[in-house]
Tab-separated table of C-alpha atoms in Angstrom:
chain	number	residue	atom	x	y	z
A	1	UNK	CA	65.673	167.666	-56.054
A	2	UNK	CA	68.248	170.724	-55.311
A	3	UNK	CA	64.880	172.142	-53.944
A	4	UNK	CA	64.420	169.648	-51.553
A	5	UNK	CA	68.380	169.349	-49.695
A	6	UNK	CA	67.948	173.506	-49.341
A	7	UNK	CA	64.996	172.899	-47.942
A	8	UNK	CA	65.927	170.094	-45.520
A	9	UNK	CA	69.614	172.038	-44.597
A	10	UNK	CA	67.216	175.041	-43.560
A	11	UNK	CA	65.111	173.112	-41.091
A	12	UNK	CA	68.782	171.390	-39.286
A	13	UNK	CA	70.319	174.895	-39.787
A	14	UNK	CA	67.412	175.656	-37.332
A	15	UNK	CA	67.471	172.777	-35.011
A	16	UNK	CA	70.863	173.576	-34.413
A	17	UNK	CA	70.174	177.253	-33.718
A	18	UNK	CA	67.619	176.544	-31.228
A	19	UNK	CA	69.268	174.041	-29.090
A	20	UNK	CA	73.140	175.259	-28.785
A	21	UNK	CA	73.117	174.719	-24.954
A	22	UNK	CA	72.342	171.226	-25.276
A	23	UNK	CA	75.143	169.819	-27.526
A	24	UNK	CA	77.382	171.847	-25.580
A	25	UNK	CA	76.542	170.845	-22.387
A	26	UNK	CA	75.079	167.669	-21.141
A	27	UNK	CA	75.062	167.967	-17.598
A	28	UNK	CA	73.217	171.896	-17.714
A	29	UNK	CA	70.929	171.870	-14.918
A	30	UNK	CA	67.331	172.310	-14.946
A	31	UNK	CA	65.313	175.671	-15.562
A	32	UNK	CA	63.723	176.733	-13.132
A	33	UNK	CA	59.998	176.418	-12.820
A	34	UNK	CA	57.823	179.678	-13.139
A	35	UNK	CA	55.566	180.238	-9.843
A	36	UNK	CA	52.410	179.953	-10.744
A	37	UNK	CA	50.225	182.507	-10.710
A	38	UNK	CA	47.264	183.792	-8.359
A	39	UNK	CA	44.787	183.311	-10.963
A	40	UNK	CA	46.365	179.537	-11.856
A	41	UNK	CA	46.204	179.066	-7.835
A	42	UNK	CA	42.175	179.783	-7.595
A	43	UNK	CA	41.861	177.498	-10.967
A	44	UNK	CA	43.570	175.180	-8.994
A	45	UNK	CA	40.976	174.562	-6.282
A	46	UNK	CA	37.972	175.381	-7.928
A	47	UNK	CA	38.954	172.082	-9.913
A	48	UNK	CA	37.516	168.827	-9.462
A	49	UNK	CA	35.412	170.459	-6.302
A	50	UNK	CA	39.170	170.649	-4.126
A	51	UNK	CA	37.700	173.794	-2.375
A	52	UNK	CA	34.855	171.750	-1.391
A	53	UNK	CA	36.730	168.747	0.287
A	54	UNK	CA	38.808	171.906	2.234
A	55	UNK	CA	35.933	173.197	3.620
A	56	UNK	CA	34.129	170.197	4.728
A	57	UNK	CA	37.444	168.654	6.340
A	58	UNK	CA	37.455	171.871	8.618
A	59	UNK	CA	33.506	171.408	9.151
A	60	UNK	CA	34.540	167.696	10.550
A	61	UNK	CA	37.266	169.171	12.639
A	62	UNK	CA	35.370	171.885	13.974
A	63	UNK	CA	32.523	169.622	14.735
A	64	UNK	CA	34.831	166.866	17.003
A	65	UNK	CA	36.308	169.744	18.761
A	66	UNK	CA	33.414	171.509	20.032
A	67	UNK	CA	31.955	168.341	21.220
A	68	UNK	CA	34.479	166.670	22.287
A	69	UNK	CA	33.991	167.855	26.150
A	70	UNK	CA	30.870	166.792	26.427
A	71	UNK	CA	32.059	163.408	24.813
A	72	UNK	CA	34.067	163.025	27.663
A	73	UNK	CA	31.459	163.190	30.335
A	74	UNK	CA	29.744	160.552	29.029
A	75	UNK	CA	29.357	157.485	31.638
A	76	UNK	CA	30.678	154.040	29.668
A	77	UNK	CA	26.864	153.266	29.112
A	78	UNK	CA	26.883	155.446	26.739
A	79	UNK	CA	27.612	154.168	22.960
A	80	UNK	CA	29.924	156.931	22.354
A	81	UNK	CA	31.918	156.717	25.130
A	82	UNK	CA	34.316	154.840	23.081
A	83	UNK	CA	35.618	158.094	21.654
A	84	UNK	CA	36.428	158.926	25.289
A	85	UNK	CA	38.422	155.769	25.718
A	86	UNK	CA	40.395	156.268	22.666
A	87	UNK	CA	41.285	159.641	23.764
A	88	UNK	CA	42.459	158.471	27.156
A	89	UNK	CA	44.513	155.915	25.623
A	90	UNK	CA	46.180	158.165	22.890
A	91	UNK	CA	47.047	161.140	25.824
A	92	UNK	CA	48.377	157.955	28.358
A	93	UNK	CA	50.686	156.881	25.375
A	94	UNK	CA	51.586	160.254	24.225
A	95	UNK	CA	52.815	160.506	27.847
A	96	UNK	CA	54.576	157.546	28.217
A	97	UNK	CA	56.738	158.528	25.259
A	98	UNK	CA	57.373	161.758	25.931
A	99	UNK	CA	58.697	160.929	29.446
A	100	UNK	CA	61.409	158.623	29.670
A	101	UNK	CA	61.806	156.542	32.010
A	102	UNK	CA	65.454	157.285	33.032
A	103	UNK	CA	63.705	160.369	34.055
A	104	UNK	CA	64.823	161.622	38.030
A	105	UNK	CA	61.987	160.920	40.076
A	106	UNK	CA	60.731	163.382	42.511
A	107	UNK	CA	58.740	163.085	45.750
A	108	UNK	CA	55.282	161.745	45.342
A	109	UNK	CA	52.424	163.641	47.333
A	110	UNK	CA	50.270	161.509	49.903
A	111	UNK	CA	47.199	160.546	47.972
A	112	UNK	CA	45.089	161.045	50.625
A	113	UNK	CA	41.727	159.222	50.267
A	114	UNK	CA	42.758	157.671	47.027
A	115	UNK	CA	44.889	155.079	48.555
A	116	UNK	CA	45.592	153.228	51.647
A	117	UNK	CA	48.257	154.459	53.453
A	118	UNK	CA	50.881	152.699	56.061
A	119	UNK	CA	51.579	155.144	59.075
A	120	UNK	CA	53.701	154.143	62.181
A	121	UNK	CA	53.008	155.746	65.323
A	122	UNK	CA	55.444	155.819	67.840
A	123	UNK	CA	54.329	156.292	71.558
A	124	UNK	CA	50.932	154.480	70.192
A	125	UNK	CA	50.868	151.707	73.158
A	126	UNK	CA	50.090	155.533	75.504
A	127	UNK	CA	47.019	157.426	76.188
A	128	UNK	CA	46.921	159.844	72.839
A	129	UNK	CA	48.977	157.674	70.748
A	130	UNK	CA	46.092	154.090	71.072
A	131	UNK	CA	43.166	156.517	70.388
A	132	UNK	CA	45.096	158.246	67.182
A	133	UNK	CA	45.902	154.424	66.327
A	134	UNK	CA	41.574	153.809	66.659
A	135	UNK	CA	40.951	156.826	64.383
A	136	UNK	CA	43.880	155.686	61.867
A	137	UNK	CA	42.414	151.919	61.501
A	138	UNK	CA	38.639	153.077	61.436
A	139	UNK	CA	39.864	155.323	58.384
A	140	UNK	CA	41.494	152.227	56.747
A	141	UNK	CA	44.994	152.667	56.649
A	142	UNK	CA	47.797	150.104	57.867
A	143	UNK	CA	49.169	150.790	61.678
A	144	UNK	CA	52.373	150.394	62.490
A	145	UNK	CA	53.011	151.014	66.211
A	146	UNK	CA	56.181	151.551	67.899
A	147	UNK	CA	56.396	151.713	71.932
A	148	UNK	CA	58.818	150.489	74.669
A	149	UNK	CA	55.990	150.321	77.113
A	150	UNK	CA	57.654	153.026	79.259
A	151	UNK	CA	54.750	154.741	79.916
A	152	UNK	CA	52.323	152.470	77.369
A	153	UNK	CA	50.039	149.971	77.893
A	154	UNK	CA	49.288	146.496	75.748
A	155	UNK	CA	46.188	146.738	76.999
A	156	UNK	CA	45.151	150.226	75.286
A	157	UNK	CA	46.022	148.279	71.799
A	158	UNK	CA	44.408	144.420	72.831
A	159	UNK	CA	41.583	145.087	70.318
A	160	UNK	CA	43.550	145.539	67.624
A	161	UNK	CA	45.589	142.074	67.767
A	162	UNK	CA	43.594	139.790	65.140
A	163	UNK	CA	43.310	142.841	62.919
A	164	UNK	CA	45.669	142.359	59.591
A	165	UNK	CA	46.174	145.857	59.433
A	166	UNK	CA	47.615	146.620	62.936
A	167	UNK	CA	51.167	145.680	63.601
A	168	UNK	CA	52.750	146.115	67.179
A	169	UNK	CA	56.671	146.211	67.917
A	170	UNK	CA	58.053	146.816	71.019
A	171	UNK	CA	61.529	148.974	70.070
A	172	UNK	CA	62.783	152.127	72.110
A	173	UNK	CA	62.961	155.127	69.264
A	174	UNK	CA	66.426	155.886	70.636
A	175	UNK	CA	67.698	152.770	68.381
A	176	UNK	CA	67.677	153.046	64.729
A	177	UNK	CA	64.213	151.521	62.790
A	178	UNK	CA	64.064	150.498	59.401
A	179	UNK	CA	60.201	150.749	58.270
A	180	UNK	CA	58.567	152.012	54.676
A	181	UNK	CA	55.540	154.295	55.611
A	182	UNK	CA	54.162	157.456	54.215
A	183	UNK	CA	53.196	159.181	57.536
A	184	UNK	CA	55.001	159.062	61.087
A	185	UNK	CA	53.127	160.363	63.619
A	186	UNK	CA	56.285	160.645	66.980
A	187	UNK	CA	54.427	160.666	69.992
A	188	UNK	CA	56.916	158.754	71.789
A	189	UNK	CA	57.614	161.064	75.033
A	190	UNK	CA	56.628	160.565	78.378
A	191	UNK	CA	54.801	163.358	78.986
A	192	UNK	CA	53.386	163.201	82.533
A	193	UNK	CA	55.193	164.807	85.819
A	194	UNK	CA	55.169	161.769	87.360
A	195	UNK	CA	57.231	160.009	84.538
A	196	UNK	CA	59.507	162.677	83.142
A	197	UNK	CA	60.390	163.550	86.872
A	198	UNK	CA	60.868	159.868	87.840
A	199	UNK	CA	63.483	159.653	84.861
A	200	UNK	CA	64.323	163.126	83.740
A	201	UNK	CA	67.656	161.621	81.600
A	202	UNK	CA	65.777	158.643	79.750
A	203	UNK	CA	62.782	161.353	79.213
A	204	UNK	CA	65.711	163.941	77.703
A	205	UNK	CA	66.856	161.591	75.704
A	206	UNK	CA	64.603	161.762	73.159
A	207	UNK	CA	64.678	165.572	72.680
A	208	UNK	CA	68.447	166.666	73.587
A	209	UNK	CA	70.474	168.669	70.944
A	210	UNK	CA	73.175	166.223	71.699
A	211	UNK	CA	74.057	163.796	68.913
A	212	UNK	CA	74.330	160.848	71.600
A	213	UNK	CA	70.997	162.311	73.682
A	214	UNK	CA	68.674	163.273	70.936
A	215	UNK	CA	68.467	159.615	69.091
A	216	UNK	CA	64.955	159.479	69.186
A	217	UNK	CA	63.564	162.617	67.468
A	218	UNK	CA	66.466	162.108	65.188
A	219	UNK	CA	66.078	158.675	64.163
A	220	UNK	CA	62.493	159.274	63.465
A	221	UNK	CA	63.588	162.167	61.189
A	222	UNK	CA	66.270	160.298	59.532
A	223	UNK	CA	63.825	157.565	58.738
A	224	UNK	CA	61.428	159.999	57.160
A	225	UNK	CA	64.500	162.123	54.821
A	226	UNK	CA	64.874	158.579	53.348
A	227	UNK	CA	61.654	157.133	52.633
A	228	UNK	CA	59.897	160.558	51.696
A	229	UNK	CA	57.325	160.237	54.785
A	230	UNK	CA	55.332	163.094	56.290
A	231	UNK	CA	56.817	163.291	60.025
A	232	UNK	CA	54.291	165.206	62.296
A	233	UNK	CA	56.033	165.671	66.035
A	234	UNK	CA	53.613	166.328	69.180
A	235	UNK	CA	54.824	169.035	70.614
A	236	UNK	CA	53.460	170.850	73.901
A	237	UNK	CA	52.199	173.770	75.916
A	238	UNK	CA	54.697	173.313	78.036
A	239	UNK	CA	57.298	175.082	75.319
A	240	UNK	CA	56.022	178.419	76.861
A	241	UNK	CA	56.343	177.601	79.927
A	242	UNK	CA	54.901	179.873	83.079
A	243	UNK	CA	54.028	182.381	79.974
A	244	UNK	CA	54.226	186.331	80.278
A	245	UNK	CA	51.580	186.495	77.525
A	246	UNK	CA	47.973	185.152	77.591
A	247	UNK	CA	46.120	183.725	76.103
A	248	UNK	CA	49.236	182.274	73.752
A	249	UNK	CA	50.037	182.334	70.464
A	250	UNK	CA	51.929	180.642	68.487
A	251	UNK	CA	54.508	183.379	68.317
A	252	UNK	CA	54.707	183.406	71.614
A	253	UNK	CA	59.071	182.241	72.323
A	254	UNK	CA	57.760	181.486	76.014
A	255	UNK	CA	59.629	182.076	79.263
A	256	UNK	CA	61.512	178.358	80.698
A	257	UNK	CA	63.557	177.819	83.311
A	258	UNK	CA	66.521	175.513	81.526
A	259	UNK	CA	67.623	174.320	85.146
A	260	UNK	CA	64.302	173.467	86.716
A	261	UNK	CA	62.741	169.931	87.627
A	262	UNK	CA	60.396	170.558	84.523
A	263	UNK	CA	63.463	171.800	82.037
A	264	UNK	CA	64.174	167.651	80.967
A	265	UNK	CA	60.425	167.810	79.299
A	266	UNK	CA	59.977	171.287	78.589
A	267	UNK	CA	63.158	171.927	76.693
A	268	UNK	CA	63.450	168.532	75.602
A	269	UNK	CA	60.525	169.584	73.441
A	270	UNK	CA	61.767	172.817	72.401
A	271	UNK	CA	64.695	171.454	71.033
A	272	UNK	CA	62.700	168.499	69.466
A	273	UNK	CA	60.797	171.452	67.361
A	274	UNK	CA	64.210	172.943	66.753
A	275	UNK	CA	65.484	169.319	65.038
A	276	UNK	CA	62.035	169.026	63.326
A	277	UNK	CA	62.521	172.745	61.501
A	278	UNK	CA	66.272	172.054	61.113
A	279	UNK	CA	65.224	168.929	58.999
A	280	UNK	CA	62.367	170.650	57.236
A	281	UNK	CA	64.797	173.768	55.902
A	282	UNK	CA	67.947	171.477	55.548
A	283	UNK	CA	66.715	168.309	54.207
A	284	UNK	CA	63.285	168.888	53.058
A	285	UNK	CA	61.371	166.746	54.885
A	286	UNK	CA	57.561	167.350	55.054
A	287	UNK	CA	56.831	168.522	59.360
A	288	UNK	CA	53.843	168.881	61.082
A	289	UNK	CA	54.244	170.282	64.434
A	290	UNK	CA	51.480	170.500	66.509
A	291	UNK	CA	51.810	171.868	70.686
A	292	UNK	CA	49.032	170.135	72.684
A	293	UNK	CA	47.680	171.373	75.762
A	294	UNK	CA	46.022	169.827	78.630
A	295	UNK	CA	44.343	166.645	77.126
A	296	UNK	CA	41.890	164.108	79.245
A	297	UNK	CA	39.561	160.950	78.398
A	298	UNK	CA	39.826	157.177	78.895
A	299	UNK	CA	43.133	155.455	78.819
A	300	UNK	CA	45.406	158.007	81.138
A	301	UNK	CA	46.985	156.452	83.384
A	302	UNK	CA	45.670	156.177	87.115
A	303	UNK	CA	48.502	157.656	88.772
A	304	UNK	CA	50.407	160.133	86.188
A	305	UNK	CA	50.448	163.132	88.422
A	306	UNK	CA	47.968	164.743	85.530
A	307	UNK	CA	45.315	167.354	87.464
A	308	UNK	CA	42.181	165.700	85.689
A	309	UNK	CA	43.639	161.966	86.148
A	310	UNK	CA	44.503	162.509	89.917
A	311	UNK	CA	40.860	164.214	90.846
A	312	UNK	CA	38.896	161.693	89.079
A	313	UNK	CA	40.854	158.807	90.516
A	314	UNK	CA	41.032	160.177	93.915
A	315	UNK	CA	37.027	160.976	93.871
A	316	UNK	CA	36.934	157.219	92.630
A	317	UNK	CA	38.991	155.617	95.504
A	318	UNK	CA	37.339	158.618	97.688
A	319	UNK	CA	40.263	160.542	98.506
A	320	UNK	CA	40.511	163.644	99.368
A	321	UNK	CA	41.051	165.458	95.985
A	322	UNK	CA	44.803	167.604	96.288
A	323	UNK	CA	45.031	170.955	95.145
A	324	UNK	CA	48.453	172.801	95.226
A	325	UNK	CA	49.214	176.277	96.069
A	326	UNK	CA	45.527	178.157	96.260
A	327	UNK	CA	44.167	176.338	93.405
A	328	UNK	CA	43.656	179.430	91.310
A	329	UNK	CA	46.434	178.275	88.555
A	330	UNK	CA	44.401	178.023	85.514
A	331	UNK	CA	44.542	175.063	82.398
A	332	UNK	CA	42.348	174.228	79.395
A	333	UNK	CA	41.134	170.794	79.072
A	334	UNK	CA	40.550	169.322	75.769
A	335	UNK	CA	39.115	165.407	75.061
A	336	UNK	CA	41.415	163.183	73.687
A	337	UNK	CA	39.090	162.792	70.254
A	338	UNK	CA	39.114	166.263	69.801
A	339	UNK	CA	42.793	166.340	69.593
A	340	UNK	CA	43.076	163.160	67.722
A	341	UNK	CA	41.207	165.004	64.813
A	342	UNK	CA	43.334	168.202	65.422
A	343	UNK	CA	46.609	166.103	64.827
A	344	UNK	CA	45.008	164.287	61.582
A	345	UNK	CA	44.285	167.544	60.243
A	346	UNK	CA	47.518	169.170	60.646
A	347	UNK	CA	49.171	165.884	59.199
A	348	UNK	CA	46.837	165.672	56.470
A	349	UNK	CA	47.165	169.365	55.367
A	350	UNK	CA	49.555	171.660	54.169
A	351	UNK	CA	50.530	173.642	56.358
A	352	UNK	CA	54.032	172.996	58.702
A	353	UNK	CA	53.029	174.507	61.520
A	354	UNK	CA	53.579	175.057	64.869
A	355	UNK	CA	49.836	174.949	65.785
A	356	UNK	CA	48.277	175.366	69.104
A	357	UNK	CA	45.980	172.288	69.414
A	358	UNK	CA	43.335	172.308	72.881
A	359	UNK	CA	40.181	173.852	74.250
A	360	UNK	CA	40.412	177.348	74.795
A	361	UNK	CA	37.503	177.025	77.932
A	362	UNK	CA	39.856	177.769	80.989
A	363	UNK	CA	39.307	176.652	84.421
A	364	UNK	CA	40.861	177.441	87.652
A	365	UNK	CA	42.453	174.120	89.479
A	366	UNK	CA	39.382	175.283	91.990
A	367	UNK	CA	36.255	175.033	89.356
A	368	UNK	CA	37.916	171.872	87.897
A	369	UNK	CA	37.778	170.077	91.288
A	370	UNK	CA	33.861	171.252	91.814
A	371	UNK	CA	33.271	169.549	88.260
A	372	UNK	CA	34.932	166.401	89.331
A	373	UNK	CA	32.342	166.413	92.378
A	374	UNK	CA	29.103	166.935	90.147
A	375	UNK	CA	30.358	164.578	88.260
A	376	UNK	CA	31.232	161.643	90.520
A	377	UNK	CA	30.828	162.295	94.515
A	378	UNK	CA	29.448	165.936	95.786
A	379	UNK	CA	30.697	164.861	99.183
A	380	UNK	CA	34.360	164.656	98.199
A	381	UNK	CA	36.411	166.620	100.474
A	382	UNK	CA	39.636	169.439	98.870
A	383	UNK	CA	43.045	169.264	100.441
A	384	UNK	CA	45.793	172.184	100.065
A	385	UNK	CA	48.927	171.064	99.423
A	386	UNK	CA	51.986	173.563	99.142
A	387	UNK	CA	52.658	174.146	95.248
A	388	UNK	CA	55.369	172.316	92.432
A	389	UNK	CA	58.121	173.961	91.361
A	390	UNK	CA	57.600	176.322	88.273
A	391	UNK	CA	54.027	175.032	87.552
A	392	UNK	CA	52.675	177.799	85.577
A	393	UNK	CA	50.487	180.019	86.888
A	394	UNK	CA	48.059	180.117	83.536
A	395	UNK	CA	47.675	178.240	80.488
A	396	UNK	CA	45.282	179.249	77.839
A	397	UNK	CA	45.297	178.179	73.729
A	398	UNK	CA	44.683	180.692	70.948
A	399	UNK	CA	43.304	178.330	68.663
A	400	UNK	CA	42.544	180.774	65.561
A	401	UNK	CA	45.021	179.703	63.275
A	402	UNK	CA	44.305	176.334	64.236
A	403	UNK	CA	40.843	177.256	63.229
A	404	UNK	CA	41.714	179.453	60.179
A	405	UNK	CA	43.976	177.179	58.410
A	406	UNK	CA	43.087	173.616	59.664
A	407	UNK	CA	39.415	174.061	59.472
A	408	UNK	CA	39.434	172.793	63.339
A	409	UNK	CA	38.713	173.700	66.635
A	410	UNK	CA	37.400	171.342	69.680
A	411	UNK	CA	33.611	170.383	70.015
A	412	UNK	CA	33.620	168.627	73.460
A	413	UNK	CA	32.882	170.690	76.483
A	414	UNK	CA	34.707	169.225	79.962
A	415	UNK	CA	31.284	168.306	81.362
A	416	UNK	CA	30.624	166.340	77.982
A	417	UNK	CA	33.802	164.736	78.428
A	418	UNK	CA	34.640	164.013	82.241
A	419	UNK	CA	31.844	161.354	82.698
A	420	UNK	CA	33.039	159.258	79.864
A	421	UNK	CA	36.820	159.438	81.125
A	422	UNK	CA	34.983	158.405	84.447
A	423	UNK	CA	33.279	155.380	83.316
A	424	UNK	CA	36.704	154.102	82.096
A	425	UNK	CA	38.771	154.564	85.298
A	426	UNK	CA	35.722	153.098	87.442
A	427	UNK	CA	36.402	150.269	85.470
A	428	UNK	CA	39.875	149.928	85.939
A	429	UNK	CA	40.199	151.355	89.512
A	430	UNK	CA	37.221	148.508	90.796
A	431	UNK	CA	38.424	145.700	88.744
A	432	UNK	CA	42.258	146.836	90.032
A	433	UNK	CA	43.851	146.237	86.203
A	434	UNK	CA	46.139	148.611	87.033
A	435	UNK	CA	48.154	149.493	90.401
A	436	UNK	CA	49.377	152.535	91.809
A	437	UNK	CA	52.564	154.556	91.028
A	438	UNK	CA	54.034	153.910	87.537
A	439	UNK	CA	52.185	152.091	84.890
């Protein structure tokens, strides 16, 4: 029995030897786990195959990865174009959560050819301005037209009314417009002697640097800084006026009289392309500016004091055909489609600009009026007449960066052109739609 409490008073004499920490303290924390080691680790996934699951998960991954491009080719008649769908759908979500929507919005870029777009073109009743209209509608946008019918005709624009696409609105550009539109092509200008000359203030206007004179380039811009549109302004040769340097360039600055009979158009435009640049550095608004010379085809008007317009219409109502001075000034004639596609380009591109637009083929006043015979009456007589003030003496496009960065340069030669331009004003001059003098 004594045996027996010795014995069991060793064994809690022992107990209590082992585990002194314990009684004492409760609330000891934990010991700290030994890492394991390397050779426990490879145990570890040699077990129950674990090394084998890793390596055929990567297989899997690898697998989806490589052909996962080719996946996403597939046309949706294929079966597995699913997996392209599902992809699509997680990257549009993944975007629409990572972006909020509080997010500032920046301009969007024209979509061009992935949308329709709604253009206004002012002047678009005139000449240029109904064909560019044609072009813009056959391409399947929606036309908005602006034009006070200064210079402009209804007629020029008639086959357009039942078209849904096509609006018209008679408004003078020198009064604010409220319109939404991604492009604004301002053509609105008139541009012939005859009209600028016959109201050199209404024709300045448009183009002074004058906060009360210069409401129509300016409202046109302003309209464009708030709505994000492309603004593309039709410049013209006449910015260099009687030039120094030839042919010219783009670089050219020109050489203007300010005070002359010309001066309302020709710095009216020079100061339009200063307003245009002012806008584009200050205000970022996307410009086009394109300077266009000489331009003929159907739809001038009969009587605009225009050299191609006056000899075709005089050889018409056989007249004699007027040259002034000795007829040796020269001027390059473009047709009115090839500088329709010149100013889509330019608006349709990236580049701002200024670019010479018109056909580089130059012709003395002289060779032009022996074309207009071939063409219409070989017996038509030439009359000298004493010459304009500050007509210039030669005018001559370097198209190259036209052609360089545009990808454009004019395909129809003037004795392609003339007898279509012909055709139209026999028309009109026979059937007497239009009178003489200003239309």
């Amino acid at each position: 029995m004594m045996k027996q409490l010795h014995k069991q008073s060793s064994v809690n004499h022992r107990r209590d030897e082992e585990t002194p920490s314990t009684l004492s303290s409760p609330y000891s924390p934990k010991a700290l786990k030994h890492p394991r080691s390397l050779p426990r680790s490879i145990n570890y996934l040699f077990k129950e195959q674990r090394l084998l699951f890793i390596l055929v998960g990567i297989l899997i991954g690898s697998t989806f990865f490589i052909l996962q491009p080719t996946l996403s080719r597939l046309g949706p008649s294929d079966p597995n174009s699913a997996i392209n769908t599902v992809s699509r759908s997680f990257s549009t979500a993944h975007n629409l959560v990572s972006k909020p929507t509080h997010a500032k919005v920046g301009r969007v870029p024209v979509a061009l050819g992935k949308r329709r777009l709604r253009i206004v073109v002012t002047g678009g009743a005139g000449f240029v301005g109904s064909h560019l209209v044609d072009k813009l509608l056959d391409r399947g946008n929606d036309v908005i037209v602006i034009d006070n019918f200064f210079t402009g005709r209804k007629n020029n624009l008639v086959h357009h009314f039942g078209n849904p696409r096509f609006e018209l609105i008679r408004h003078d550009v020198v009064e604010p417009v409220l319109l939404e539109v991604d492009q604004i092509y301002h053509l609105a200008c008139p541009a012939s002697p005859v009209h600028y000359k016959y109201n050199p203030v209404k024709t300045i206007i448009s183009f002074s640097t004058s906060y009360t004179n210069v409401m129509g380039t300016l409202n046109m811009l302003g309209l464009a800084k708030r709505i994000g549109a492309r603004f593309l302004l039709t410049s013209t040769s006449e910015v260099y006026g009687d030039p120094l340097e030839h042919p010219q360039k783009e670089t050219y600055w020109g050489n203007v009289n300010p005070i002359g009979e010309r001066s309302c158009y020709d710095e009216g435009k020079r100061t339009a392309e200063t307003l245009a640049m002012d806008y584009h550095r200050g205000a970022d608004v996307e410009v086009r500016i394109a300077r266009i010379f000489n331009t003929y085809g159907p739809r001038m008007c009969l009587d605009d004091g225009r050299v191609v317009s006056n000899f075709v219409a005089q050889a018409i109502r056989k007249q004699p055909l007027t040259v002034y001075g000795d007829g040796k000034q020269t001027r390059s004639f473009q047709y009115v489609s090839d500088l329709v596609n010149g100013l889509m380009a330019l608006m349709d591109g990236e580049h701002v600009g200024p670019f010479n637009l018109g056909n580089p083929g130059e012709f003395t006043m002289l060779e032009l009026a022996e074309v207009v015979k071939e063409t219409i009456d070989s017996s038509a007589t030439i009359e000298f007449r004493p010459n304009t003030a500050d007509d210039p003496h030669k005018r001559k496009p370097d198209i190259s960066k036209a052609k360089e960065l545009l990808n454009w340069e004019p395909k129809v030669s003037l004795r392609e052109g003339l007898p279509l331009m012909v055709s139209d004003f026999q028309n009109r001059i026979l059937n007497e739609d239009e009178g003489k003098g200003i239309n």
